[in-house]
Tab-separated table of C-alpha atoms in Angstrom:
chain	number	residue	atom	x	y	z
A	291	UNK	CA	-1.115	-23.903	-157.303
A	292	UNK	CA	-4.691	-24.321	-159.213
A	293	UNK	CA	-3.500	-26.923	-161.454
A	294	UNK	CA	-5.974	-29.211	-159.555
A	295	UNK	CA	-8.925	-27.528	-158.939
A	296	UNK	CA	-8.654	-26.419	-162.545
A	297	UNK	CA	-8.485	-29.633	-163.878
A	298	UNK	CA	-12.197	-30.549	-161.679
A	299	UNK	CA	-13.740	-27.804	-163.810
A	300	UNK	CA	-12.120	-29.417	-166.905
A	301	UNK	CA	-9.281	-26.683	-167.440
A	302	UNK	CA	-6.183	-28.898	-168.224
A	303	UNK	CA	-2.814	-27.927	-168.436
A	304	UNK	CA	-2.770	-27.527	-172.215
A	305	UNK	CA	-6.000	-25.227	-172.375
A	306	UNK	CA	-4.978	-23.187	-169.681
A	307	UNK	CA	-1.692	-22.843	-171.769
A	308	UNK	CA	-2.973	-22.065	-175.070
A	309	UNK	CA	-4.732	-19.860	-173.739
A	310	UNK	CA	-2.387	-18.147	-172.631
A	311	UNK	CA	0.001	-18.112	-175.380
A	312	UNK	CA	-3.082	-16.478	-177.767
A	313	UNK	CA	-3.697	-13.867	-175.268
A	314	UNK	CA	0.009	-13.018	-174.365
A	315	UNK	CA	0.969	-12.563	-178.296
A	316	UNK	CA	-2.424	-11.208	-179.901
A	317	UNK	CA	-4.481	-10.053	-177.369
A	318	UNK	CA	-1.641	-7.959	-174.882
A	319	UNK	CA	1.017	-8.401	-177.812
A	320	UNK	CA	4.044	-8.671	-175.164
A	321	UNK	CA	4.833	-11.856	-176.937
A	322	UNK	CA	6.413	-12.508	-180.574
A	323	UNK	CA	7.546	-15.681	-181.026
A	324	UNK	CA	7.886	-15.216	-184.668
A	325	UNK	CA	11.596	-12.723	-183.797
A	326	UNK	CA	13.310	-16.290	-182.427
A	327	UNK	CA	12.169	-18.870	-184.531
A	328	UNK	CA	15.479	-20.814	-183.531
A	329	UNK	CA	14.152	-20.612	-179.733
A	330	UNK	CA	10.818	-21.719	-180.885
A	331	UNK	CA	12.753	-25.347	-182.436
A	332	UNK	CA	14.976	-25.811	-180.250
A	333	UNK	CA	11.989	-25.725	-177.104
A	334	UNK	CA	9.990	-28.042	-179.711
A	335	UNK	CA	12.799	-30.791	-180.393
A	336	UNK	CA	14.116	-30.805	-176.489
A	337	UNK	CA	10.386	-31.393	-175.294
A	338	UNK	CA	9.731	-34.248	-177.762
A	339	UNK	CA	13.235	-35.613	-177.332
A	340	UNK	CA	12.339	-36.036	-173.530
A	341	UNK	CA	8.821	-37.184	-174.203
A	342	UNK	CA	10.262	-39.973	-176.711
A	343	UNK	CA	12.713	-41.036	-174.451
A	344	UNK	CA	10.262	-41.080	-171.513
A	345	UNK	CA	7.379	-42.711	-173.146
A	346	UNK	CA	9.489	-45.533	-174.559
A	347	UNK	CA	11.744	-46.138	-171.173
A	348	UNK	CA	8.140	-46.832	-169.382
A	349	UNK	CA	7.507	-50.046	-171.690
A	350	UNK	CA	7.810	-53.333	-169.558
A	351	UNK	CA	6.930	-56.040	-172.066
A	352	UNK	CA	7.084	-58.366	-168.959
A	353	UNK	CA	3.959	-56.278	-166.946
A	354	UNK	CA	1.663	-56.039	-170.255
A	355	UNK	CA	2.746	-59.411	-171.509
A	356	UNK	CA	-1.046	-60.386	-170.515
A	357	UNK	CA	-2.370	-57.148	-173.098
A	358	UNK	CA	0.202	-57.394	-175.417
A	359	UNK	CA	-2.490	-58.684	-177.970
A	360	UNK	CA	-4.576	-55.581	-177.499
A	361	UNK	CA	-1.918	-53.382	-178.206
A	362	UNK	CA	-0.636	-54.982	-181.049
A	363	UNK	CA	-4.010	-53.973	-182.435
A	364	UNK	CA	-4.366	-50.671	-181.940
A	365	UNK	CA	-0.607	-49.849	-182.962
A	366	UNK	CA	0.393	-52.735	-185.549
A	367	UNK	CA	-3.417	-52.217	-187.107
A	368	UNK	CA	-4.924	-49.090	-185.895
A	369	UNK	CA	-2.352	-46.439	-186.328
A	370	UNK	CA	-1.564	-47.369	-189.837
A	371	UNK	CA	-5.114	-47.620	-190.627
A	372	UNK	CA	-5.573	-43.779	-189.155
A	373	UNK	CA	-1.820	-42.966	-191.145
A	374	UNK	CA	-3.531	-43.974	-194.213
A	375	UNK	CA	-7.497	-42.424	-193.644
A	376	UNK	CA	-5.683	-39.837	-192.677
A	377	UNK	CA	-3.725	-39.218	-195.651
A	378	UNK	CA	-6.281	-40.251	-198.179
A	379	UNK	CA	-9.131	-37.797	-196.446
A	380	UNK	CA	-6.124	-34.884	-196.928
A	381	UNK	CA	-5.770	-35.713	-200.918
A	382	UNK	CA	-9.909	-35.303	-201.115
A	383	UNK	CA	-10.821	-32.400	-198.682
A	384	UNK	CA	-7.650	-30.727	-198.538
A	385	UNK	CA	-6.560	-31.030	-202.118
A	386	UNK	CA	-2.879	-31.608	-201.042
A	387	UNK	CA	-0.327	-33.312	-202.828
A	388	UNK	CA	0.243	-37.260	-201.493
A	389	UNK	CA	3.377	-35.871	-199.296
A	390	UNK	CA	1.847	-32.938	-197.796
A	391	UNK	CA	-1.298	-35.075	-197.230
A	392	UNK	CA	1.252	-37.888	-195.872
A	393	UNK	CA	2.513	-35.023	-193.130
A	394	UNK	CA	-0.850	-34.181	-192.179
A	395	UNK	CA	-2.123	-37.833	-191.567
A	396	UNK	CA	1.141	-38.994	-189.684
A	397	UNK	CA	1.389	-35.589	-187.872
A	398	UNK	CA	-2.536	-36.331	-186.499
A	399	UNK	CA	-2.083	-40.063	-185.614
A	400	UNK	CA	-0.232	-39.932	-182.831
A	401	UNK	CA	-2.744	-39.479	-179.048
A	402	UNK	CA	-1.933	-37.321	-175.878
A	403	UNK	CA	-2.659	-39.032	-172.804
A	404	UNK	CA	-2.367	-36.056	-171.391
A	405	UNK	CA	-5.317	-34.737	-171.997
A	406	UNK	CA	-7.438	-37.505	-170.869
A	407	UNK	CA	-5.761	-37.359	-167.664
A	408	UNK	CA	-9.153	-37.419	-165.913
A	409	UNK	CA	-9.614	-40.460	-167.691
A	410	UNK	CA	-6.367	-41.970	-166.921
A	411	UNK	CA	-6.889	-41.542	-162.860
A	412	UNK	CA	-10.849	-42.292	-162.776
A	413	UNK	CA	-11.271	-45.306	-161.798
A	414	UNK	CA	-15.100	-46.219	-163.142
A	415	UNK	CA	-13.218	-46.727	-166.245
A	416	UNK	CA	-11.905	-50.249	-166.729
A	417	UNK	CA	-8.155	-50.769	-166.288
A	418	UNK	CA	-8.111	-52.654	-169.623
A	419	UNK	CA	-9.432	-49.273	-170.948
A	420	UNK	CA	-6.830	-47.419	-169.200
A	421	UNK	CA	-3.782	-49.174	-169.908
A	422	UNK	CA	-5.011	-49.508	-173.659
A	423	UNK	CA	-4.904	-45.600	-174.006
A	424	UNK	CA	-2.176	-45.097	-171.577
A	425	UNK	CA	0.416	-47.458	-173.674
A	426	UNK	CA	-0.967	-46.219	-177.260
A	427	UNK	CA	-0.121	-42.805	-176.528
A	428	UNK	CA	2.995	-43.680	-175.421
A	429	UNK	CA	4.315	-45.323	-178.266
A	430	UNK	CA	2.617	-43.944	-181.199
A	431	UNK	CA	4.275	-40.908	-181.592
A	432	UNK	CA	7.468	-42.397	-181.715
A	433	UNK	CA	6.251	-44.907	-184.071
A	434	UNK	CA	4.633	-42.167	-186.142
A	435	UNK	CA	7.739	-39.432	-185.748
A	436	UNK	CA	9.793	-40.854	-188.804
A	437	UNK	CA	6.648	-41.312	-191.045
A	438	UNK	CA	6.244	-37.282	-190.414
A	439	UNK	CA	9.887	-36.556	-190.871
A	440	UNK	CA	10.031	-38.682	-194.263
A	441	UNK	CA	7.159	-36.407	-194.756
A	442	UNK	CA	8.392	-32.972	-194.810
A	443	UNK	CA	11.413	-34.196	-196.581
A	444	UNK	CA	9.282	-35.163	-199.030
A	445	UNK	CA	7.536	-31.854	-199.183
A	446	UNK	CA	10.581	-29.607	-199.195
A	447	UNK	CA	11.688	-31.983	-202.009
A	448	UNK	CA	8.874	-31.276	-204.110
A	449	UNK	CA	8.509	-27.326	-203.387
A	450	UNK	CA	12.299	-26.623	-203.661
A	451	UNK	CA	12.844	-25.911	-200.204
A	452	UNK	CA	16.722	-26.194	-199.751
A	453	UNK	CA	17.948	-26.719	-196.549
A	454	UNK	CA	15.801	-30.058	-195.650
A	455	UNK	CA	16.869	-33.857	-196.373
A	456	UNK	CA	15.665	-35.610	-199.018
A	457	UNK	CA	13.322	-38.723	-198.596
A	458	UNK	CA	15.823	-41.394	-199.671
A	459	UNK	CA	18.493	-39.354	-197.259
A	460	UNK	CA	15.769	-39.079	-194.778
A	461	UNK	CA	15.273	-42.845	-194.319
A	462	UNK	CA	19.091	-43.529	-194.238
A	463	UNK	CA	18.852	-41.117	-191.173
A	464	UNK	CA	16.324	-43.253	-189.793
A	465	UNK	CA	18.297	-46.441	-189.395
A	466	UNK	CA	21.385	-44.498	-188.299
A	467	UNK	CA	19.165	-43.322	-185.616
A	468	UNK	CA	18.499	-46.745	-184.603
A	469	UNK	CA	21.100	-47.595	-184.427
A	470	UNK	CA	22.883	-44.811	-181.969
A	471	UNK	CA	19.876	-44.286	-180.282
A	472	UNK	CA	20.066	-48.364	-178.759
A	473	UNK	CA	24.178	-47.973	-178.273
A	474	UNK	CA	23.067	-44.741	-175.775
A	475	UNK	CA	20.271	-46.091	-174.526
A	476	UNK	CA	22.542	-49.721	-174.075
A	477	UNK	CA	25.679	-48.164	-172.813
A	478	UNK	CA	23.575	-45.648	-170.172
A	479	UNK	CA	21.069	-48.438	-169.099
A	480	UNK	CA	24.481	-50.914	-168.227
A	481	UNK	CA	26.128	-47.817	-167.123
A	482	UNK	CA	23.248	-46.783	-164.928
A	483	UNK	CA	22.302	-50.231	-163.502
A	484	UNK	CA	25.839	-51.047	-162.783
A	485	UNK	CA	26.551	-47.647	-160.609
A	486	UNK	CA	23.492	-48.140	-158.697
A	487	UNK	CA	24.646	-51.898	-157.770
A	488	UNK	CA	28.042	-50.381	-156.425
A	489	UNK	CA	26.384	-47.914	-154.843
A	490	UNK	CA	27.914	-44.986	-156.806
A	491	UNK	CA	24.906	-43.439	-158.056
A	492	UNK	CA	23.684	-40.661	-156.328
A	493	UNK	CA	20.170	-40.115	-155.549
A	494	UNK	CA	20.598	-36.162	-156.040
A	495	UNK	CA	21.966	-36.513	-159.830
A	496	UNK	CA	20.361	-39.859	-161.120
A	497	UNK	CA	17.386	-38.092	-162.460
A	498	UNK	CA	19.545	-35.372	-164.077
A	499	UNK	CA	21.861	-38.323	-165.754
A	500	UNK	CA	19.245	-39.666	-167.116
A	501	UNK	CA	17.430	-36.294	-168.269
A	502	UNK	CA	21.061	-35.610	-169.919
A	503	UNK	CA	20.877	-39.739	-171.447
A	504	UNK	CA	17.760	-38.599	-173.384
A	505	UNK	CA	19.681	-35.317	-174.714
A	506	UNK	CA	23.015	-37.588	-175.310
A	507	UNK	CA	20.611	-39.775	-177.698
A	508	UNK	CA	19.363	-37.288	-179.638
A	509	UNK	CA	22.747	-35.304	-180.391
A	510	UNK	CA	24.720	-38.193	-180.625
A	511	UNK	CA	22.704	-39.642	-183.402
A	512	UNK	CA	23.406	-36.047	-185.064
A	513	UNK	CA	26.825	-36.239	-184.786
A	514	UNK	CA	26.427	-39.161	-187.316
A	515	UNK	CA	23.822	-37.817	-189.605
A	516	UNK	CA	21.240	-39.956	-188.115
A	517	UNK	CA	17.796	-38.759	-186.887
A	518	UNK	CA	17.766	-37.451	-183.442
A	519	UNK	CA	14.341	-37.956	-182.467
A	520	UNK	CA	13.966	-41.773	-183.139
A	521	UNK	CA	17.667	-42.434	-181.414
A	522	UNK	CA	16.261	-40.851	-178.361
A	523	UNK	CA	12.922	-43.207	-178.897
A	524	UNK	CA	14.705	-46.087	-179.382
A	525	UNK	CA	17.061	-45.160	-176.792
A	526	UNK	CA	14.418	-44.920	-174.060
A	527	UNK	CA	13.220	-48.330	-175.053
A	528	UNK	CA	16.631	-49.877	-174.645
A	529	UNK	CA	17.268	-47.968	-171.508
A	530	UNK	CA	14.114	-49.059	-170.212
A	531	UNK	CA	14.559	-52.686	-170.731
A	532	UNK	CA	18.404	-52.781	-169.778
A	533	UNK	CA	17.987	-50.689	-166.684
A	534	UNK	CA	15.934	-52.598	-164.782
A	535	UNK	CA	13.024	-50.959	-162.572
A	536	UNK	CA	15.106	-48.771	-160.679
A	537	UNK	CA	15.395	-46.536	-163.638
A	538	UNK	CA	12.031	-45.790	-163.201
A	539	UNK	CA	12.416	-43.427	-160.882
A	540	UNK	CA	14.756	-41.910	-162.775
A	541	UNK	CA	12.839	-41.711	-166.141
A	542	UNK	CA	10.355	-40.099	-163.581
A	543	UNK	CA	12.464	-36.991	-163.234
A	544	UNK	CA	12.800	-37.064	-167.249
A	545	UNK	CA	8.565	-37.151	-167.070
A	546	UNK	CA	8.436	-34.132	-165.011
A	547	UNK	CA	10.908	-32.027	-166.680
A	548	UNK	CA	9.050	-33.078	-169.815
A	549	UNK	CA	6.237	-31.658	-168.230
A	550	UNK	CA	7.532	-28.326	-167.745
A	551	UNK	CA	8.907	-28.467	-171.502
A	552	UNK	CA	5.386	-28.978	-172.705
A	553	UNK	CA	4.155	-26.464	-170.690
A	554	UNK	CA	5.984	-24.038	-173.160
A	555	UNK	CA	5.602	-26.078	-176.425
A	556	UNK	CA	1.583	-25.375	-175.374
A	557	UNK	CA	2.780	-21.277	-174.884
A	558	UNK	CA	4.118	-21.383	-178.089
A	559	UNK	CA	1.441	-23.357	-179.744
A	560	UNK	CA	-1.587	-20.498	-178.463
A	561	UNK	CA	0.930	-17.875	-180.012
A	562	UNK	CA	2.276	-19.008	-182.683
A	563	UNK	CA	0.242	-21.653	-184.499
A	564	UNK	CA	-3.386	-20.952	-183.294
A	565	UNK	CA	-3.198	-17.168	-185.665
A	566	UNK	CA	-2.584	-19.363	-188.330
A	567	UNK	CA	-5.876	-20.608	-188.193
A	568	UNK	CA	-7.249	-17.397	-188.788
A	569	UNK	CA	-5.212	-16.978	-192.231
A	570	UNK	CA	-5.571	-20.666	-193.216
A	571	UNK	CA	-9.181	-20.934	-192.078
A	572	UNK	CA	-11.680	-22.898	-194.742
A	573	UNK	CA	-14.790	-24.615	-194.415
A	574	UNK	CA	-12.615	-27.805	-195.654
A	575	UNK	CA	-9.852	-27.340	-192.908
A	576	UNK	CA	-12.599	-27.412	-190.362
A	577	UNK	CA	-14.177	-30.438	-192.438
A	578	UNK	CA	-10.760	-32.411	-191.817
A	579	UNK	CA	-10.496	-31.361	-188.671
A	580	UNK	CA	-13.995	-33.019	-187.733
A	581	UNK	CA	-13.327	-36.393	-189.525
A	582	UNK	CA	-9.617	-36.418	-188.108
A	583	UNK	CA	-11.293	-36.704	-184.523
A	584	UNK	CA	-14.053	-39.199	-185.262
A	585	UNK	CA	-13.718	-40.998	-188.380
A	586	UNK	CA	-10.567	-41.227	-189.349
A	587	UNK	CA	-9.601	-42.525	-185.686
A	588	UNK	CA	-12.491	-44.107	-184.488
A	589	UNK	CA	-13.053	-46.330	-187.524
A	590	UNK	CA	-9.831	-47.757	-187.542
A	591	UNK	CA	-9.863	-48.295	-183.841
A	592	UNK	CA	-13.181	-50.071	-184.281
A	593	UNK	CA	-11.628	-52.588	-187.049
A	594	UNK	CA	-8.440	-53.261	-184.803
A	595	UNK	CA	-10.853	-53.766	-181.763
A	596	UNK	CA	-12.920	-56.379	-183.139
A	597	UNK	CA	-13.274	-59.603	-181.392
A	598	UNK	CA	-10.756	-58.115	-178.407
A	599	UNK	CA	-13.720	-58.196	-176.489
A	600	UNK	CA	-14.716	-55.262	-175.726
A	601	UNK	CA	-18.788	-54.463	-175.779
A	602	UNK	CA	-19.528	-51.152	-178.339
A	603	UNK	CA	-19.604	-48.685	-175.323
A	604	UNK	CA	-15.895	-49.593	-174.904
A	605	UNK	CA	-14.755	-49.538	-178.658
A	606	UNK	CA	-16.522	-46.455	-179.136
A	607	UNK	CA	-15.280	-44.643	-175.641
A	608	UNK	CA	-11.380	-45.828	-177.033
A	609	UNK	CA	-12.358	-44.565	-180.342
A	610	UNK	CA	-12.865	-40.944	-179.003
A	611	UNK	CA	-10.447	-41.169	-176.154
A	612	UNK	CA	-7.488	-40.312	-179.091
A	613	UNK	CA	-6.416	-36.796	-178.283
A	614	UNK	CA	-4.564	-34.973	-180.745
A	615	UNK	CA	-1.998	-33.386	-178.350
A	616	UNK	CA	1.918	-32.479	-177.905
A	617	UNK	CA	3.459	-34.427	-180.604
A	618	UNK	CA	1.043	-33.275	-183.178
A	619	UNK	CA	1.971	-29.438	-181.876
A	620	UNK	CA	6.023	-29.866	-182.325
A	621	UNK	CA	5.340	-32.131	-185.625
A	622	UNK	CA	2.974	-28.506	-186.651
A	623	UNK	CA	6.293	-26.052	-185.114
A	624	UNK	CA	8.752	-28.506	-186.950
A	625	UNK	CA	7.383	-28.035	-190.419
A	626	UNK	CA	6.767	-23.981	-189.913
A	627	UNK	CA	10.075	-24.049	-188.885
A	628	UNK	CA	11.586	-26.374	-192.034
A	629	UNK	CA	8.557	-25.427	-194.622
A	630	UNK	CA	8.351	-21.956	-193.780
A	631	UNK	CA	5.107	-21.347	-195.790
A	632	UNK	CA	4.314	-24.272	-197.326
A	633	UNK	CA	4.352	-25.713	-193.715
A	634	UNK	CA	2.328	-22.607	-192.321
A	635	UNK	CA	-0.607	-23.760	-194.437
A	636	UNK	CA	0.113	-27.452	-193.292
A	637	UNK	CA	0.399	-26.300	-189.441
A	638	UNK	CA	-2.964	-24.403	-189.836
A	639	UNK	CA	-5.197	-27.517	-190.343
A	640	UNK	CA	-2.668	-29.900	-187.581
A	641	UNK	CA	-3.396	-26.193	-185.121
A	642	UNK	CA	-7.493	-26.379	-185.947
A	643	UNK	CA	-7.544	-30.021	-185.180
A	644	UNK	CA	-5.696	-29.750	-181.782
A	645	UNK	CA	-7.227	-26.719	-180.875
A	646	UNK	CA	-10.681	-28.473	-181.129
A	647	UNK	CA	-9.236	-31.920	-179.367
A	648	UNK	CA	-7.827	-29.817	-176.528
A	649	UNK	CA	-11.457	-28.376	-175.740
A	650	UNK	CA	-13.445	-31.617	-176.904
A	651	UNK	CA	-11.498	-33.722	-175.067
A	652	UNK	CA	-10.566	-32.285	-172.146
A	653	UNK	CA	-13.944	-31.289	-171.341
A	654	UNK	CA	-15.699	-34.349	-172.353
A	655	UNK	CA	-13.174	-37.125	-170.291
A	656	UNK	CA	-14.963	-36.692	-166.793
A	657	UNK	CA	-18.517	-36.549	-167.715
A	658	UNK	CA	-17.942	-39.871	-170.290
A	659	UNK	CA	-15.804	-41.439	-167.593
A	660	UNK	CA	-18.795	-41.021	-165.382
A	661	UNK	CA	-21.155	-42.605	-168.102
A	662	UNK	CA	-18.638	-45.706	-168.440
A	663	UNK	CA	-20.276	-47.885	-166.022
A	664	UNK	CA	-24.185	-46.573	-167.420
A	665	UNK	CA	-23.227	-48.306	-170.681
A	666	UNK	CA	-25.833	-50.589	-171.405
A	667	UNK	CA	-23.160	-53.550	-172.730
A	668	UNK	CA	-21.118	-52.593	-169.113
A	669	UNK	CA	-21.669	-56.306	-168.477
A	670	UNK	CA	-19.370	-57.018	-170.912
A	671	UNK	CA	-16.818	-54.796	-170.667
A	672	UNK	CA	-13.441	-55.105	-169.456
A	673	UNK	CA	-13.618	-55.047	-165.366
A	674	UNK	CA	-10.294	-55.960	-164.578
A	675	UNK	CA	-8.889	-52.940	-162.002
């Protein structure tokens, strides 16, 4: 009922929610997440199966054909650029070993459009601008997901955790994923589009079927030993491309109960991960929390921007605009939940950084927004609506 009157005085959904988790478990101490960790994963892997699955069904190579340059750049350049800063700023200030340091880099790449929603909607920002952050965020977490899964494989590996894959097994999972996540997402799209031709789709249940698609994905591709969370990636995409655009509507009903997913994922985030910070708390965690939200992503943005043509305001407003969000929270619950201590320590500098991006950003995206079109270069940005 306040969500938008909230959001003018720069309370978005995820501080609100954080919030709330902290206060609920430490402050009133009616919640303890820590007595069901197996509710804790299973809210974490159904939220980023749906926002996988989502994200990737919204791609339409045929209405970004025009950008399809730009973003090239910032996810064929720029996230690997950030993987790798990432990783390599872990081994120095973190004194990690390379896969632990691996996790942490690939578990911060990934952005969160939703907290620059302000951003997203305002329209003194260039469209270029928008769409550019808008389709990163959509696709880099699912591009980043089996770099972080490799990841804590590799980390239960070397710390004896039983229990987990190992990294060879890991990336056999991987392309077994693949490949069941495009036979769902095939199948469903045909299915889908086919139904709806005939007229045998009903309006009531479409969104449902597809919310269940999504969850069909992700289990199916564990029936065969194959990684859940890149089937239902790669499912979405396939979906999206064989459904046609009136699956959109129905990937809209996966959005929104994505939504309300994340909406606990954040719960669970304020009261479970944020107290780590307290126990894991170092003047070098906060370090790499600073350089993880400037450096190490705006540098690498700035190398895959140049000569796109977009004046310094611009580089440097995309640069910042690369909030560390959901899929950096579930990749954080994941390895608790897989690394149990080893992962706590791990989750403690992913829960610092987020915790900072979720008050950094979401206060700062109206007031730069505002100061887009004061840029002294703005005669050279991007103006296309």
């Amino acid at each position: 009922m306040l969500a938008s009157r909230l959001q003018r005085a720069g309370l978005t959904a995820p501080i609100v929610f954080v919030t709330a988790g902290f206060v609920l478990s430490e402050g009133l101490e009616v919640l303890d997440l820590a007595l069901e960790p197996h509710l804790v994963k299973v809210i974490a892997e159904v939220t980023l199966v749906w926002v996988l699955f989502a994200d990737a069904s919204r791609v339409r190579p045929s209405q970004f054909r025009r950008d399809l340059g730009l973003y090239g750049r910032l996810l064929g350049v720029g996230l690997p650029l950030t993987v790798a800063l990432g990783t390599a700023a872990a081994l120095v200030v973190l004194d990690v070993d390379l896969w632990a340091a691996l996790l942490i880099g690939a578990a911060l790449a990934p952005t969160d459009a939703a907290l620059g929603a302000t951003v997203m909607s305002d329209p003194a920002v260039p469209g270029k601008v928008r769409r550019a952050l808008n389709v990163e965020s959509g696709l880099n977490d699912g591009i980043a997901t089996p770099i972080v899964l490799v990841a804590i494989a590799g980390v239960a590996t070397s710390e004896g955790i039983a229990g987990v894959e190992s990294p060879s097994r890991a990336v056999l999972s991987l392309v077994v994923g693949v490949l069941a996540g495009a036979a769902v997402g095939g199948l469903g799209g045909v299915a889908t589009r086919l139904a709806r031709r005939r007229g045998w789709l009903s309006e009531e249940l479409s969104g449902p079927a597809v919310l269940a698609l999504a969850l069909l994905a992700y289990t199916g591709a564990l029936l065969v030993d194959g990684n859940g969370f890149v089937a239902a990636f790669v499912g979405g995409l396939v979906f999206g491309g064989v459904a046609g655009r009136g699956g959109e509507k129905e990937v809209y009903f996966v959005e929104q109960s994505g939504d309300i997913a994340s909406m606990a994922s954040w719960l669970i985030f304020g009261a479970l991960a944020v107290p780590l910070i307290g126990d894991a708390w170092t003047p070098n965690v906060l370090g790499y929390a600073v350089l993880s939200l400037t450096v190490i992503r705006m540098l690498p943005v700035a190398l895959a921007l140049a000569g796109a043509g977009f004046d310094r305001f611009a580089v440097a407003f995309v640069g910042w605009f690369g909030p560390r969000g959901l899929a950096s929270v579930i990749f954080a619950l994941l390895a608790v939940e897989d690394l149990h201590d080893t992962g706590k320590d791990l989750a403690a500098v992913i829960a610092l950084t987020v915790l900072l991006s979720v008050v950094a950003h979401g206060f700062s995206g109206g007031p730069l927004a505002k100061r887009f079109t004061d840029s002294p270069d703005r005669s050279t940005a991007p103006t296309e609506p």
